[in-house]
Structure formats: C-alpha cells, structure tokens
CSV table of C-alpha atoms and ligand atoms in Angstrom, one decimal:
chain,number,residue,atom,x,y,z
A,258,MET,CA,-12.2,6.0,-127.5
A,259,SER,CA,-9.4,3.6,-126.5
A,260,LEU,CA,-8.6,3.1,-122.9
A,261,LYS,CA,-5.4,4.5,-121.4
A,262,PHE,CA,-3.1,2.4,-119.0
A,263,ALA,CA,-0.3,2.9,-116.9
A,264,VAL,CA,2.5,0.2,-116.6
A,265,LEU,CA,4.5,0.2,-113.2
A,266,ILE,CA,7.7,-1.4,-113.0
A,267,SER,CA,10.8,-1.7,-110.8
A,268,GLY,CA,13.4,-3.7,-113.0
A,269,GLY,CA,14.1,-4.9,-116.7
A,270,GLY,CA,10.8,-4.7,-118.0
A,271,THR,CA,10.4,-7.5,-120.5
A,272,ASN,CA,6.7,-7.8,-119.8
A,273,LEU,CA,6.4,-3.9,-120.4
A,274,GLN,CA,8.3,-4.7,-123.7
A,275,ALA,CA,5.6,-7.4,-124.6
A,276,LEU,CA,2.8,-4.7,-124.0
A,277,ILE,CA,4.7,-1.9,-126.1
A,278,ASN,CA,5.0,-4.3,-128.9
A,279,ALA,CA,1.4,-5.5,-128.8
A,280,VAL,CA,0.1,-1.9,-128.5
A,281,GLU,CA,2.1,-1.0,-131.5
A,282,ARG,CA,1.0,-4.3,-133.4
A,283,GLY,CA,-2.6,-3.2,-132.9
A,284,THR,CA,-3.2,-6.4,-130.9
A,285,ILE,CA,-4.1,-4.2,-127.8
A,286,LYS,CA,-6.1,-1.7,-128.7
A,287,ALA,CA,-5.2,0.8,-125.8
A,288,GLU,CA,-2.6,3.4,-125.1
A,289,ILE,CA,0.1,3.1,-122.6
A,290,ALA,CA,-0.4,6.6,-121.3
A,291,LEU,CA,2.7,6.4,-118.8
A,292,VAL,CA,5.2,4.1,-117.4
A,293,ILE,CA,6.2,4.4,-113.7
A,294,SER,CA,9.0,3.0,-111.8
A,295,ASP,CA,9.9,2.8,-108.2
A,296,ARG,CA,13.6,2.6,-109.1
A,297,GLU,CA,15.7,5.1,-110.8
A,298,ASN,CA,17.8,2.5,-112.4
A,299,ALA,CA,15.1,0.4,-113.9
A,300,TYR,CA,16.0,-0.6,-117.5
A,301,GLY,CA,12.3,-0.7,-118.2
A,302,LEU,CA,12.3,3.3,-118.1
A,303,GLU,CA,14.8,3.2,-121.1
A,304,ARG,CA,12.2,0.8,-122.9
A,305,ALA,CA,9.8,3.6,-122.6
A,306,LYS,CA,12.0,6.3,-123.8
A,307,LYS,CA,12.9,4.4,-126.7
A,308,HIS,CA,9.1,4.4,-127.6
A,309,ASN,CA,8.3,8.0,-126.6
A,310,ILE,CA,6.1,6.8,-123.8
A,311,PRO,CA,5.9,9.4,-120.9
A,312,ASN,CA,7.6,8.0,-118.0
A,313,CYS,CA,8.8,8.8,-114.3
A,314,VAL,CA,10.2,7.6,-111.3
A,315,ILE,CA,8.1,7.8,-108.1
A,316,ALA,CA,10.5,6.2,-105.5
A,317,ARG,CA,9.5,5.2,-102.0
A,318,SER,CA,12.6,6.5,-100.6
A,319,ALA,CA,11.6,10.2,-101.8
A,320,PHE,CA,8.6,10.2,-99.2
A,321,ASN,CA,8.0,9.8,-95.5
A,322,ASN,CA,5.8,6.9,-96.1
A,323,ALA,CA,3.9,4.5,-98.6
A,324,LEU,CA,0.6,6.7,-98.1
A,325,GLU,CA,2.4,10.1,-99.2
A,326,ARG,CA,4.1,8.1,-101.9
A,327,ASP,CA,0.6,6.7,-103.1
A,328,GLU,CA,-0.7,10.3,-103.0
A,329,LYS,CA,1.8,11.5,-105.8
A,330,LEU,CA,1.2,8.3,-107.6
A,331,LEU,CA,-2.5,9.0,-107.7
A,332,LYS,CA,-2.0,12.6,-108.6
A,333,THR,CA,0.2,11.2,-111.5
A,334,LEU,CA,-2.2,8.6,-112.7
A,335,GLU,CA,-5.0,11.1,-112.8
A,336,GLU,CA,-3.1,13.7,-114.7
A,337,HIS,CA,-2.4,11.2,-117.4
A,338,ASP,CA,-6.3,10.0,-117.5
A,339,VAL,CA,-5.3,6.5,-116.7
A,340,ASP,CA,-8.3,4.3,-116.8
A,341,PHE,CA,-6.6,0.9,-115.4
A,342,ILE,CA,-3.1,-0.1,-114.4
A,343,MET,CA,-0.8,-3.0,-115.2
A,344,LEU,CA,1.8,-4.0,-112.6
A,345,ALA,CA,4.5,-5.7,-114.5
A,346,GLY,CA,7.3,-6.5,-112.1
A,347,TYR,CA,6.4,-3.7,-109.6
A,348,LEU,CA,8.0,-4.4,-106.3
A,349,SER,CA,6.2,-1.8,-103.9
A,350,ILE,CA,3.0,-2.6,-102.6
A,351,LEU,CA,0.1,-0.2,-103.1
A,352,THR,CA,-1.8,1.1,-100.3
A,353,GLU,CA,-5.7,1.4,-100.1
A,354,THR,CA,-5.5,5.1,-101.5
A,355,ILE,CA,-4.8,3.6,-105.0
A,356,VAL,CA,-6.4,0.1,-104.7
A,357,LYS,CA,-9.9,1.6,-103.7
A,358,LYS,CA,-9.7,4.1,-106.3
A,359,TYR,CA,-9.0,1.6,-109.0
A,360,GLU,CA,-11.0,-1.2,-107.8
A,361,LYS,CA,-11.1,-4.1,-110.3
A,362,SER,CA,-8.7,-2.0,-112.6
A,363,ILE,CA,-5.2,-3.0,-111.3
A,364,ILE,CA,-4.0,-6.0,-112.4
A,365,ASN,CA,-0.7,-8.0,-111.4
A,366,ILE,CA,1.3,-10.6,-112.9
A,367,HIS,CA,3.0,-13.1,-110.6
A,368,PRO,CA,5.4,-15.9,-111.6
A,369,ALA,CA,3.8,-18.6,-109.6
A,370,LEU,CA,0.8,-20.5,-109.3
A,371,ILE,CA,-1.0,-18.5,-106.6
A,372,PRO,CA,-1.8,-19.5,-103.8
A,373,ASN,CA,1.6,-21.0,-104.0
A,374,TYR,CA,4.8,-18.9,-103.5
A,375,SER,CA,2.8,-15.8,-103.0
A,376,GLY,CA,2.4,-12.9,-100.3
A,377,LYS,CA,4.9,-10.7,-98.8
A,378,GLY,CA,8.6,-11.7,-99.6
A,379,PHE,CA,7.8,-13.9,-102.5
A,380,TYR,CA,8.7,-12.2,-105.6
A,381,GLY,CA,11.4,-12.8,-108.4
A,382,ASP,CA,14.4,-15.1,-108.1
A,383,VAL,CA,13.0,-16.0,-104.2
A,384,ILE,CA,10.1,-17.9,-106.0
A,385,HIS,CA,11.9,-19.8,-108.6
A,386,GLU,CA,14.7,-20.9,-106.1
A,387,ALA,CA,12.1,-22.1,-103.9
A,388,VAL,CA,10.4,-24.1,-106.6
A,389,LEU,CA,13.9,-25.6,-107.6
A,390,LYS,CA,14.5,-26.5,-104.1
A,391,ASN,CA,11.2,-28.0,-103.3
A,392,LYS,CA,11.7,-30.3,-106.3
A,393,ASP,CA,8.3,-29.0,-107.4
A,394,ARG,CA,7.3,-30.7,-110.7
A,395,GLN,CA,5.3,-27.6,-112.0
A,396,THR,CA,5.4,-24.0,-111.7
A,397,GLY,CA,3.3,-21.3,-113.4
A,398,VAL,CA,1.9,-17.7,-114.0
A,399,THR,CA,-1.0,-15.9,-112.6
A,400,LEU,CA,-2.7,-12.7,-113.5
A,401,HIS,CA,-5.0,-11.3,-110.8
A,402,PHE,CA,-6.7,-8.1,-109.8
A,403,VAL,CA,-5.2,-6.3,-107.1
A,404,ASP,CA,-7.0,-5.9,-103.6
A,405,ALA,CA,-5.7,-4.5,-100.4
A,406,GLY,CA,-3.8,-7.8,-99.8
A,407,VAL,CA,-0.7,-9.0,-101.3
A,408,ASP,CA,-1.1,-11.2,-104.2
A,409,SER,CA,-4.7,-11.9,-102.8
A,410,GLY,CA,-7.0,-10.4,-105.4
A,411,PRO,CA,-9.4,-12.3,-107.6
A,412,ILE,CA,-7.5,-14.7,-110.3
A,413,ILE,CA,-8.1,-13.9,-113.9
A,414,CYS,CA,-6.0,-16.5,-115.5
A,415,GLN,CA,-3.2,-19.0,-114.5
A,416,GLU,CA,-1.1,-21.3,-116.8
A,417,ARG,CA,1.0,-24.2,-115.6
A,418,ILE,CA,4.5,-24.7,-116.7
A,419,PRO,CA,6.4,-28.0,-116.1
A,420,VAL,CA,9.7,-27.9,-114.1
A,421,LEU,CA,12.3,-30.2,-115.8
A,422,GLU,CA,15.0,-32.1,-113.9
A,423,ILE,CA,17.7,-30.4,-115.8
A,424,ASP,CA,16.2,-26.8,-115.0
A,425,THR,CA,18.4,-24.2,-113.4
A,426,LEU,CA,17.4,-20.7,-112.3
A,427,ASP,CA,18.0,-19.3,-115.7
A,428,SER,CA,16.3,-21.7,-117.7
A,429,LEU,CA,13.2,-22.1,-115.5
A,430,LYS,CA,13.1,-18.2,-115.4
A,431,ALA,CA,13.3,-18.0,-119.2
A,432,ARG,CA,10.6,-20.4,-119.6
A,433,ILE,CA,8.3,-18.4,-117.4
A,434,HIS,CA,9.0,-15.2,-118.8
A,435,GLY,CA,8.1,-16.8,-122.4
A,436,VAL,CA,4.7,-17.4,-120.9
A,437,GLU,CA,4.3,-14.4,-119.1
A,438,HIS,CA,4.9,-12.1,-122.1
A,439,ARG,CA,2.2,-14.1,-123.9
A,440,LEU,CA,-0.3,-14.0,-121.1
A,441,ILE,CA,0.1,-10.6,-120.2
A,442,VAL,CA,-0.8,-9.4,-123.7
A,443,GLU,CA,-3.8,-11.8,-123.9
A,444,THR,CA,-5.1,-10.4,-120.7
A,445,VAL,CA,-4.7,-6.8,-121.3
A,446,LYS,CA,-6.3,-7.5,-124.6
A,447,ASN,CA,-9.3,-9.3,-123.0
A,448,PHE,CA,-9.6,-6.5,-120.4
A,449,CYS,CA,-9.7,-3.8,-122.9
A,450,GLU,CA,-12.4,-5.5,-125.0
A,451,GLY,CA,-14.6,-6.2,-121.9
A,452,HIS,CA,-14.3,-9.8,-121.6
A,453,ILE,CA,-13.0,-9.8,-118.1
A,454,ASP,CA,-15.7,-8.9,-115.5
A,455,GLY,CA,-13.7,-8.9,-112.5
A,456,GLY,CA,-15.2,-11.8,-110.8
A,457,GLY,CA,-12.2,-13.9,-111.1
A,458,LEU,CA,-11.9,-17.7,-111.8
B,142,LIG,C1,8.1,-11.1,-113.9
B,142,LIG,O1,8.5,-12.4,-113.6
B,142,LIG,C2,6.8,-10.8,-113.1
B,142,LIG,O2,5.8,-11.9,-113.0
B,142,LIG,C3,7.2,-10.4,-111.8
B,142,LIG,O3,8.5,-9.8,-112.0
B,142,LIG,C4,9.1,-10.2,-113.3
B,142,LIG,C5,9.4,-8.8,-113.9
B,142,LIG,O4,10.0,-9.1,-115.1
B,142,LIG,N1,6.2,-9.8,-111.0
B,142,LIG,P1,10.3,-8.1,-116.3
B,142,LIG,O5,10.7,-6.7,-115.5
B,142,LIG,O6,9.1,-7.6,-116.9
B,142,LIG,O7,11.2,-8.5,-117.1
C-alpha cells in the first residue's frame, strides 16, 4: 500500500506543483492526501483544487496560540491518515505536538545551504537578498528532517548553486526554484522507497 502525505504551504506552491506532477507521472509512488495552508490567499490552494486534492486553511490567527493551532493540525492530519509531511514553503513553525508525533517523518525544504541563512527570520527573499548583499559566490538548497528547532533537524541532502555576478533577486530565485523542484521530488521519492533512514548526512 502506498504512503499518504500532506503538503503544507503558505504561498505560490511551485514546489507543491512539482510534487503533484511527479505523483501524477508515477515518479513518486505515494498519494498527496491533503494540502494545508496557513494563509487563505495562498495560490498553492488553487493548484490543489485543480488537481482535486483535498485542501484546507488552518491559520494561526484563528487560534489563541500555536499549540491550539497544532491540535487542529494534528487532528486534520490524522483524519486523512497521513504518514508523512512535506513542508513546502510553509512559514509557520510547528510545535512539539506535531514534531514528536511525526518524528523523522516531517521534511522541510530550505532555499539556502544550512547552516548558512537558517533559523528564525531567514525565509524567502530575506535569504536571497542577504546572499546577494554579502556577494556570496554560492548558495543552495537543503532538505532536512524537522525537529523541535528552526531549520535544525538532520540534513537529508544539499545542492550547491553558483551565484553569478549578473544575478538579480529574480534570476537567483528562479535558479534556486529550478533546483528545488528537482530535489524535492527526488527526496520524497527516496523517502517513499525507504532509501532515507532519518540519520541525516
Ligand atoms: C521555496 O523557496 C522554499 O524553499 C521555501 O519557500 C519557497 C516556497 O516556494 N521554504 P513555492 O511556494 O513552493 O513556490
């Protein structure tokens, strides 16, 4: 029986789209049981709808605190028999309620070479702008298991990406996204096939 997973998003969902395509092609032999967004207006929700994937919004603002939000999140994940979780541009920080329950079964994609540009406050354009400002010659993508910290769980894989003299925020972001879309599919495929043991690099 194939595994079921949830994809958690906050925005455009191009990584979600890469996963949807890979599942539909049969590259990933698993089912996207559910897409959850922490923002009403995340375009990724439209992508889920177009492909008839169950989806919902669980926004932090609807709860008194993150713990209450995660109780709802946990209930929803359990109702959909989710085996593992892919955080694909999900901006909320999960509490121990979820992290403990899905130990070594939550994967995050981060658009930098962890430990560089990681931790609280390092997400999205903030990272790429800092890379450009510091004139770094390389950046990259990291996929890692999620533990109780922020961007701190065991690393599954990393890929380096050169930063060019002529790079703008948009060109750098586009190149990073291209790598992400390949790496997220490879990682989920490997996880589903039992090739990732959770030990990290
Ligand atoms: C990606 O760069 C991902 O690494 C980061 O947020 C971005 C999400 O992009 N965590 P998208 O919504 O998948 O297009």
